[in-house]
Tab-separated table of C-alpha atoms and ligand atoms in Angstrom:
chain	number	residue	atom	x	y	z
U	15	MET	CA	-8.299	-13.625	-13.732
U	16	THR	CA	-6.614	-14.995	-16.962
U	17	LYS	CA	-3.127	-16.389	-16.136
U	18	LYS	CA	-0.476	-14.245	-17.860
U	19	LEU	CA	2.401	-16.804	-18.754
U	20	PHE	CA	4.845	-14.028	-19.142
U	21	LEU	CA	4.018	-12.356	-15.817
U	22	GLU	CA	4.118	-15.674	-13.978
U	23	THR	CA	7.524	-16.656	-15.476
U	24	LEU	CA	8.835	-13.073	-14.318
U	25	THR	CA	7.552	-13.744	-11.003
U	26	GLY	CA	9.794	-16.879	-10.843
U	27	ASN	CA	7.050	-19.340	-11.464
U	28	PRO	CA	7.826	-20.914	-14.873
U	29	SER	CA	5.506	-23.135	-16.589
U	30	GLU	CA	6.059	-26.005	-19.059
U	31	ARG	CA	5.645	-23.439	-22.039
U	32	VAL	CA	8.316	-20.849	-22.466
U	33	PRO	CA	6.844	-17.318	-22.825
U	34	PHE	CA	8.123	-15.455	-25.602
U	35	TRP	CA	8.269	-11.768	-27.494
U	36	PHE	CA	10.988	-10.392	-29.698
U	37	MET	CA	12.622	-6.881	-29.347
U	38	ARG	CA	11.673	-4.686	-32.417
U	39	GLN	CA	8.766	-7.065	-33.015
U	40	ALA	CA	6.852	-4.133	-34.518
U	41	GLY	CA	8.802	-2.849	-37.305
U	42	ARG	CA	10.045	-2.565	-40.558
U	43	TYR	CA	10.198	-6.425	-41.483
U	44	LEU	CA	6.485	-6.434	-41.348
U	45	SER	CA	4.545	-5.264	-44.613
U	46	GLU	CA	1.516	-4.164	-42.304
U	47	TYR	CA	3.908	-1.999	-40.227
U	48	LYS	CA	5.387	-0.361	-43.446
U	49	ALA	CA	1.758	0.321	-44.645
U	50	VAL	CA	0.819	2.267	-41.447
U	51	ARG	CA	4.158	3.954	-41.241
U	52	ALA	CA	3.710	5.218	-44.908
U	53	GLN	CA	0.709	7.309	-43.686
U	54	THR	CA	2.894	9.573	-41.472
U	55	ASN	CA	5.991	11.594	-42.657
U	56	SER	CA	7.704	12.219	-39.454
U	57	PHE	CA	8.743	9.129	-37.167
U	58	LEU	CA	8.017	10.905	-34.007
U	59	GLU	CA	4.558	12.047	-35.009
U	60	PHE	CA	4.028	8.379	-35.758
U	61	CYS	CA	5.104	7.541	-32.249
U	62	TYR	CA	2.596	10.318	-30.885
U	63	SER	CA	-0.223	8.990	-32.924
U	64	PRO	CA	-2.336	6.466	-30.653
U	65	ASP	CA	-4.230	5.354	-33.735
U	66	HIS	CA	-1.008	4.194	-35.519
U	67	ALA	CA	0.990	3.256	-32.517
U	68	SER	CA	-1.570	1.113	-31.220
U	69	GLU	CA	-2.271	-0.545	-34.422
U	70	VAL	CA	1.565	-1.534	-35.024
U	71	THR	CA	1.940	-2.847	-31.350
U	72	LEU	CA	-0.747	-5.281	-32.046
U	73	GLN	CA	0.238	-6.398	-35.397
U	74	PRO	CA	3.105	-8.751	-34.561
U	75	ILE	CA	0.645	-10.318	-31.718
U	76	ARG	CA	-1.777	-11.216	-34.440
U	77	ARG	CA	0.488	-12.708	-36.675
U	78	PHE	CA	2.892	-14.610	-34.320
U	79	GLY	CA	0.938	-14.987	-31.066
U	80	MET	CA	3.578	-13.746	-28.807
U	81	ASP	CA	2.999	-13.735	-24.899
U	82	ALA	CA	3.726	-9.966	-24.813
U	83	ALA	CA	3.197	-6.886	-26.942
U	84	ILE	CA	5.780	-3.952	-26.529
U	85	LEU	CA	4.464	-0.472	-26.622
U	86	PHE	CA	5.369	1.078	-29.822
U	87	ALA	CA	7.282	4.225	-29.363
U	88	ASP	CA	11.068	5.283	-29.156
U	89	ILE	CA	13.641	5.768	-26.376
U	90	LEU	CA	14.157	9.584	-27.938
U	91	VAL	CA	10.772	10.610	-26.846
U	92	ILE	CA	12.286	11.663	-23.691
U	93	PRO	CA	14.673	14.148	-24.861
U	94	ASP	CA	12.025	15.443	-27.293
U	95	ALA	CA	9.669	15.850	-24.290
U	96	LEU	CA	12.352	17.646	-22.301
U	97	GLY	CA	12.502	20.222	-25.141
U	98	GLN	CA	15.608	19.105	-27.020
U	99	LYS	CA	15.166	19.343	-30.795
U	100	THR	CA	15.002	15.585	-32.121
U	101	TRP	CA	14.176	14.355	-35.468
U	102	PHE	CA	14.703	11.197	-37.479
U	103	THR	CA	16.126	11.547	-41.107
U	104	PRO	CA	15.337	8.472	-43.285
U	105	GLY	CA	18.583	6.619	-44.169
U	106	VAL	CA	20.358	8.451	-41.355
U	107	GLY	CA	18.518	7.674	-38.058
U	108	PRO	CA	17.884	9.828	-35.075
U	109	GLU	CA	19.423	13.346	-34.973
U	110	LEU	CA	19.173	15.905	-31.956
U	111	GLU	CA	20.552	19.316	-31.555
U	112	PRO	CA	23.671	18.210	-29.232
U	113	ILE	CA	23.976	19.439	-25.758
U	114	SER	CA	27.606	20.075	-24.818
U	115	ASP	CA	27.420	22.904	-21.987
U	116	ARG	CA	25.499	24.301	-19.105
U	117	ALA	CA	23.277	26.555	-21.549
U	118	GLY	CA	22.101	23.496	-23.607
U	119	TYR	CA	21.249	21.721	-20.178
U	120	ALA	CA	19.429	24.739	-18.853
U	121	ALA	CA	17.205	24.891	-21.758
U	122	LEU	CA	15.791	21.509	-20.812
U	123	SER	CA	12.686	21.265	-18.833
U	124	ARG	CA	10.349	18.893	-17.200
U	125	ALA	CA	7.373	21.189	-17.197
U	126	ASN	CA	5.736	19.730	-20.316
U	127	LEU	CA	6.857	16.179	-19.760
U	128	HIS	CA	3.485	14.477	-19.296
U	129	SER	CA	1.410	16.688	-21.507
U	130	HIS	CA	3.899	15.984	-24.338
U	131	LEU	CA	3.930	12.320	-23.701
U	132	ALA	CA	0.159	12.073	-23.136
U	133	PRO	CA	-0.558	10.508	-26.600
U	134	ILE	CA	1.882	7.487	-25.785
U	135	TYR	CA	-0.302	7.002	-22.516
U	136	GLU	CA	-3.238	6.893	-24.503
U	137	THR	CA	-1.511	4.306	-26.779
U	138	VAL	CA	-0.881	2.342	-23.745
U	139	ARG	CA	-4.672	2.350	-22.752
U	140	ARG	CA	-5.847	1.378	-26.206
U	141	VAL	CA	-3.426	-1.520	-26.612
U	142	ARG	CA	-4.424	-2.780	-23.230
U	143	ALA	CA	-8.157	-2.682	-23.889
U	144	ASP	CA	-7.631	-4.353	-27.142
U	145	LEU	CA	-5.083	-6.979	-26.198
U	146	PRO	CA	-6.441	-10.637	-25.371
U	147	ALA	CA	-6.253	-10.864	-21.580
U	148	GLU	CA	-3.748	-13.454	-21.474
U	149	VAL	CA	-1.005	-11.550	-23.468
U	150	ALA	CA	0.940	-8.979	-21.481
U	151	LEU	CA	1.803	-5.240	-22.333
U	152	ILE	CA	5.287	-4.147	-21.660
U	153	GLY	CA	6.246	-0.474	-21.359
U	154	PHE	CA	9.662	0.943	-21.972
U	155	ALA	CA	12.212	3.747	-21.913
U	156	GLY	CA	15.772	4.045	-22.807
U	157	ALA	CA	18.215	3.873	-19.679
U	158	PRO	CA	19.481	7.203	-19.123
U	159	TRP	CA	23.062	6.588	-20.330
U	160	THR	CA	21.971	5.271	-23.525
U	161	VAL	CA	19.578	8.233	-23.969
U	162	MET	CA	22.245	10.726	-23.095
U	163	THR	CA	24.558	9.349	-25.486
U	164	TYR	CA	22.132	10.636	-28.197
U	165	MET	CA	21.431	13.860	-26.134
U	166	ILE	CA	25.257	14.678	-26.094
U	167	GLU	CA	26.446	13.355	-29.422
U	168	GLY	CA	23.424	14.698	-31.248
U	169	ALA	CA	23.092	11.218	-33.176
U	170	GLY	CA	23.966	7.569	-32.951
U	171	SER	CA	27.880	7.142	-32.649
U	172	ARG	CA	30.235	4.224	-32.606
U	173	ASP	CA	32.022	4.946	-29.279
U	174	HIS	CA	30.008	7.673	-27.618
U	175	GLY	CA	33.321	9.715	-27.179
U	176	ALA	CA	31.513	13.119	-26.484
U	177	ALA	CA	29.156	11.740	-23.955
U	178	ARG	CA	32.122	9.856	-22.166
U	179	THR	CA	34.495	13.033	-22.575
U	180	LEU	CA	31.590	15.336	-20.973
U	181	GLY	CA	31.084	12.650	-18.201
U	182	TYR	CA	34.666	12.591	-17.224
U	183	GLY	CA	35.675	16.291	-18.004
U	184	ASP	CA	32.601	18.020	-16.304
U	185	PRO	CA	31.034	15.499	-13.834
U	186	ALA	CA	28.879	18.342	-12.186
U	187	LEU	CA	27.105	19.132	-15.576
U	188	PHE	CA	26.775	15.463	-16.635
U	189	GLY	CA	25.532	14.384	-13.104
U	190	ASP	CA	22.906	17.328	-13.196
U	191	MET	CA	21.828	15.884	-16.860
U	192	LEU	CA	21.688	12.475	-15.584
U	193	ALA	CA	19.552	13.327	-12.523
U	194	LEU	CA	17.106	15.194	-14.798
U	195	VAL	CA	16.884	12.191	-17.092
U	196	VAL	CA	16.365	9.871	-14.287
U	197	ASP	CA	13.621	11.916	-12.834
U	198	ALA	CA	11.768	12.178	-16.433
U	199	THR	CA	12.347	8.438	-17.180
U	200	ALA	CA	10.968	7.289	-13.777
U	201	ASP	CA	7.894	9.439	-14.128
U	202	TYR	CA	7.331	8.311	-17.723
U	203	LEU	CA	7.411	4.771	-16.670
U	204	ILE	CA	5.388	5.166	-13.859
U	205	ALA	CA	2.815	6.810	-15.964
U	206	GLN	CA	2.953	4.019	-18.592
U	207	ILE	CA	2.034	1.342	-15.789
U	208	ASP	CA	-0.760	3.877	-14.513
U	209	ALA	CA	-2.175	3.598	-18.012
U	210	GLY	CA	-2.079	-0.177	-18.251
U	211	ALA	CA	1.422	-1.459	-18.886
U	212	ASP	CA	1.965	-4.959	-17.191
U	213	ALA	CA	5.524	-4.747	-16.799
U	214	VAL	CA	8.424	-2.378	-18.088
U	215	GLN	CA	11.780	-2.797	-19.791
U	216	ILE	CA	14.750	-0.372	-19.349
U	217	PHE	CA	17.125	-0.419	-22.509
U	218	ASP	CA	20.560	0.201	-22.013
U	219	SER	CA	21.723	-0.382	-25.523
U	220	TRP	CA	25.163	1.354	-25.249
U	221	ALA	CA	26.078	-0.072	-21.645
U	222	ALA	CA	29.223	-1.654	-23.461
U	223	ALA	CA	32.920	-1.135	-22.395
U	224	LEU	CA	32.517	1.543	-19.850
U	225	PRO	CA	35.067	1.493	-17.037
U	226	GLU	CA	33.862	0.234	-13.721
U	227	PRO	CA	33.400	3.585	-11.889
U	228	ALA	CA	31.452	4.994	-14.819
U	229	PHE	CA	29.272	1.917	-15.316
U	230	THR	CA	28.588	2.156	-11.669
U	231	ALA	CA	27.626	5.997	-11.710
U	232	TRP	CA	26.121	6.004	-15.130
U	233	VAL	CA	24.197	2.651	-15.973
U	234	LEU	CA	23.807	0.858	-12.361
U	235	GLU	CA	23.009	3.668	-10.112
U	236	PRO	CA	20.458	5.362	-12.447
U	237	ALA	CA	18.859	2.002	-13.010
U	238	LYS	CA	18.615	1.397	-9.224
U	239	GLU	CA	17.151	4.781	-8.608
U	240	ILE	CA	14.421	4.260	-11.440
U	241	VAL	CA	13.605	0.858	-9.982
U	242	ALA	CA	13.361	2.279	-6.593
U	243	ARG	CA	10.976	5.000	-7.750
U	244	ILE	CA	8.845	2.655	-9.579
U	245	ARG	CA	8.560	0.028	-6.833
U	246	ALA	CA	7.400	2.973	-4.381
U	247	LYS	CA	4.342	3.330	-6.436
U	248	HIS	CA	3.962	-0.086	-8.029
U	249	ALA	CA	5.660	-2.523	-5.954
U	250	GLU	CA	4.434	-5.551	-7.909
U	251	VAL	CA	5.094	-4.716	-11.591
U	252	PRO	CA	7.970	-6.686	-12.987
U	253	ILE	CA	11.047	-4.454	-14.274
U	254	ILE	CA	13.268	-6.090	-16.937
U	255	GLY	CA	16.783	-4.453	-17.221
U	256	PHE	CA	18.640	-4.696	-20.414
U	257	PRO	CA	22.257	-3.525	-20.005
U	258	ARG	CA	23.298	-4.605	-23.471
U	259	LEU	CA	26.994	-5.670	-23.952
U	260	ALA	CA	27.807	-5.159	-20.272
U	261	GLY	CA	30.053	-8.055	-20.324
U	262	SER	CA	31.129	-9.235	-16.830
U	263	GLN	CA	29.385	-5.998	-15.257
U	264	ILE	CA	26.098	-7.557	-15.993
U	265	GLU	CA	26.384	-9.530	-12.858
U	266	THR	CA	26.647	-6.369	-10.660
U	267	TYR	CA	23.967	-4.869	-12.595
U	268	ALA	CA	21.601	-7.870	-11.957
U	269	ALA	CA	22.505	-8.030	-8.481
U	270	GLY	CA	22.633	-4.163	-7.617
U	271	THR	CA	19.750	-2.647	-9.287
U	272	GLY	CA	16.789	-4.485	-7.768
U	273	ILE	CA	15.421	-5.342	-11.115
U	274	THR	CA	12.933	-8.464	-11.501
U	275	ALA	CA	14.646	-10.124	-14.686
U	276	ILE	CA	17.664	-9.573	-16.652
U	277	GLY	CA	17.820	-9.176	-20.382
U	278	LEU	CA	20.625	-11.117	-22.059
U	279	ASP	CA	22.426	-9.825	-25.159
U	280	THR	CA	23.868	-12.207	-27.967
U	281	GLY	CA	27.134	-12.275	-26.157
U	282	VAL	CA	26.106	-13.577	-22.748
U	283	SER	CA	27.477	-17.284	-22.560
U	284	THR	CA	25.428	-20.159	-21.634
U	285	LYS	CA	27.199	-20.628	-18.428
U	286	GLN	CA	26.817	-16.910	-17.496
U	287	ALA	CA	23.259	-17.156	-18.334
U	288	GLN	CA	22.591	-20.047	-16.165
U	289	ALA	CA	24.475	-18.292	-13.230
U	290	LEU	CA	22.232	-15.361	-13.573
U	291	GLN	CA	19.054	-17.277	-14.003
U	292	ALA	CA	19.955	-19.010	-10.539
U	293	LYS	CA	19.371	-15.631	-8.984
U	294	LEU	CA	16.629	-14.011	-11.133
U	295	PRO	CA	14.490	-14.612	-14.227
U	296	VAL	CA	16.339	-14.174	-17.401
U	297	GLN	CA	15.155	-13.163	-21.049
U	298	GLY	CA	17.158	-13.612	-24.271
U	299	ASN	CA	19.126	-14.207	-26.147
U	300	LEU	CA	19.134	-15.313	-29.597
U	301	ASP	CA	21.219	-13.440	-32.181
U	302	PRO	CA	18.849	-11.539	-34.650
U	303	TYR	CA	20.785	-12.355	-37.520
U	304	MET	CA	20.108	-16.055	-36.802
U	305	VAL	CA	16.423	-15.222	-37.786
U	306	VAL	CA	17.729	-13.655	-40.921
U	307	ALA	CA	19.549	-16.850	-41.853
U	308	GLY	CA	16.796	-19.134	-40.785
U	309	GLY	CA	16.569	-22.940	-41.538
U	310	ASP	CA	18.412	-25.600	-39.604
U	311	ALA	CA	20.782	-23.180	-37.979
U	312	LEU	CA	18.106	-21.129	-36.535
U	313	HIS	CA	16.118	-24.134	-35.132
U	314	ARG	CA	19.095	-25.653	-33.545
U	315	GLU	CA	20.292	-22.463	-31.981
U	316	ALA	CA	16.686	-21.880	-30.673
U	317	GLU	CA	16.568	-25.383	-29.277
U	318	ARG	CA	19.882	-25.044	-27.635
U	319	ILE	CA	18.789	-21.587	-25.802
U	320	LEU	CA	15.544	-23.047	-24.728
U	321	THR	CA	17.005	-26.078	-23.473
U	322	SER	CA	20.034	-24.558	-21.652
U	323	LEU	CA	17.737	-22.371	-19.951
U	324	SER	CA	14.909	-24.915	-19.027
U	325	GLY	CA	16.130	-25.240	-15.488
U	326	GLY	CA	14.565	-21.967	-14.469
U	327	ALA	CA	12.449	-18.938	-15.351
U	328	HIS	CA	13.287	-17.919	-19.070
U	329	VAL	CA	11.361	-15.642	-21.417
U	330	PHE	CA	12.658	-16.302	-24.862
U	331	ASN	CA	13.732	-13.259	-26.854
U	332	LEU	CA	16.503	-12.009	-29.072
U	333	GLY	CA	19.771	-10.699	-27.836
U	334	HIS	CA	19.050	-7.474	-29.707
U	335	GLY	CA	16.219	-6.072	-32.039
U	336	PHE	CA	15.051	-7.478	-35.307
U	337	VAL	CA	16.734	-6.048	-38.412
U	338	PRO	CA	14.449	-4.820	-41.128
U	339	HIS	CA	15.394	-7.384	-43.563
U	340	THR	CA	14.328	-10.370	-41.201
U	341	PRO	CA	12.125	-12.763	-43.447
U	342	VAL	CA	8.530	-13.053	-41.833
U	343	ALA	CA	8.453	-16.747	-42.726
U	344	HIS	CA	11.480	-17.378	-40.385
U	345	VAL	CA	9.835	-15.289	-37.601
U	346	ALA	CA	6.853	-17.467	-37.903
U	347	ALA	CA	8.691	-20.765	-37.823
U	348	LEU	CA	10.549	-19.641	-34.724
U	349	SER	CA	7.345	-18.713	-33.043
U	350	GLU	CA	5.922	-22.147	-33.732
U	351	GLN	CA	9.175	-23.731	-32.459
U	352	ILE	CA	9.089	-21.867	-29.164
U	353	LYS	CA	5.362	-22.449	-28.486
U	354	ALA	CA	5.831	-26.245	-29.224
U	355	PHE	CA	8.766	-26.616	-26.881
U	356	ARG	CA	8.095	-27.805	-23.184
U	357	ARG	CA	10.352	-27.584	-20.424
C	426	CP3	O1	10.619	-3.183	-29.904
C	426	CP3	C1	9.811	-2.912	-30.259
C	426	CP3	O2	9.046	-3.355	-31.180
C	426	CP3	C2	9.090	-1.541	-29.786
C	426	CP3	C3	9.637	-0.202	-30.472
C	426	CP3	C4	10.853	0.243	-30.259
C	426	CP3	C5	11.322	1.091	-31.313
C	426	CP3	N1	12.576	1.590	-30.776
C	426	CP3	C6	10.837	1.600	-32.529
C	426	CP3	C7	11.601	1.886	-33.631
C	426	CP3	C8	11.913	0.130	-29.242
C	426	CP3	C9	11.772	-0.486	-27.998
C	426	CP3	C10	13.050	1.136	-29.516
C	426	CP3	C11	14.051	1.341	-28.865
C	426	CP3	C12	15.371	2.189	-29.060
C	426	CP3	N2	15.239	3.019	-30.103
C	426	CP3	C13	16.425	1.715	-28.889
C	426	CP3	C14	16.882	0.932	-27.713
C	426	CP3	C15	16.895	-0.476	-28.182
C	426	CP3	C16	17.914	-0.824	-29.262
C	426	CP3	O3	17.463	-1.349	-30.478
C	426	CP3	O4	19.186	-1.022	-28.941
C	426	CP3	C17	17.318	2.889	-29.435
C	426	CP3	C18	18.858	2.776	-29.474
C	426	CP3	C19	16.586	3.785	-30.297
C	426	CP3	C20	16.924	4.797	-31.113
C	426	CP3	C21	16.542	4.637	-32.461
C	426	CP3	N3	15.312	4.641	-32.993
C	426	CP3	C22	17.237	4.041	-33.595
C	426	CP3	C23	18.936	3.901	-33.449
C	426	CP3	C24	16.500	3.924	-34.662
C	426	CP3	C25	16.802	3.424	-36.129
C	426	CP3	C26	17.124	4.542	-37.124
C	426	CP3	C27	16.813	3.989	-38.646
C	426	CP3	O5	16.137	4.477	-39.430
C	426	CP3	O6	17.297	2.758	-38.651
C	426	CP3	C28	15.273	4.218	-34.191
C	426	CP3	C29	14.040	4.274	-35.103
C	426	CP3	C30	13.035	3.203	-34.829
C	426	CP3	N4	12.455	3.002	-33.670
C	426	CP3	C31	12.386	2.503	-35.620
C	426	CP3	C32	11.700	1.613	-35.054
C	426	CP3	C33	10.610	0.647	-35.720
C	426	CP3	C34	12.566	2.508	-37.411
C	426	CP3	C35	12.195	3.708	-37.830
C	426	CP3	C36	11.158	3.565	-38.954
C	426	CP3	O7	10.106	2.661	-38.992
C	426	CP3	O8	10.785	4.490	-39.875
């Protein structure tokens, strides 16, 4: 079997060369992505097109030679598959018919989950078949809390006030919704693995600044439950948790969820990263705006991250996704720098 550097590193066996991939590596900074994207009006339709989604998943691998591809889809396919009206407005972002009461929750259903998401499983199968054997395929889902902020707010929001208010004010309703989303997310990730994903990542983009009891109930416990359900079917598949901006609570998350590896956002300090790395493989954490800036500053910072985490298992990545105006030449230069580095 061909050795996948990325999977070896996540197993805690780092090699001399540091494996890498980038969050949002398939996206609008690539002209070839925009060309395929332009063929479909609706973003969700694009996500549910195995032809288009598999093509854009492979594009960055061809150009930059990452050690892993990440499935092209979106975290909001889960509310969409549960029957919540979900759409993307250009220039605005995701929009959903918000859920604020029990009637809204009662209208959700898992009945069509897998039939609705079947095109995404087909994308996974096609990408796995087309990828070089040494390149890993990462499946993903949004974490329940992050997905629920969109389900309850009806859009992206700055402080997730409606979601927090519902969680504090009606814990029974919030808990029922959370249980449904946990179920759907676990089933979705298991189906991605069944279809050929080599690893999965759980994106908790909005894990920031929650009080400890809420962080435990809404971020940590759901991740732990999803990990347990995946492990019951696929004991060996690496699971990366990414509780973005969790601050000091990243430590309880890393220790308490059973994940294989922890994603580091841009704000995680070297000292904190090294302390985490003593316990489990780490992934991160270059500021995506460093790649926009490019030049010496980028290469010094990439070298600093590579060197400071060279004592253990490290997958090089960003601390959050590429932004659309990232220059392709900077991504290429960064990729070559990472490939040339030796621990
Ligand atoms: O990383 C990858 O390359 C894989 C694909 C991927 C996308 N979204 C594609 C996408 C992944 C992993 C996501 C996750 C996602 N989606 C998150 C969690 C990660 C994070 O960035 O914090 C969140 C919060 C979303 C919700 C979402 N989807 C937002 C806020 C937006 C931006 C809206 C906009 O127009 O700027 C999207 C749309 C989206 N998802 C795009 C891409 C490439 C851009 C839309 C387009 O190309 O038309």
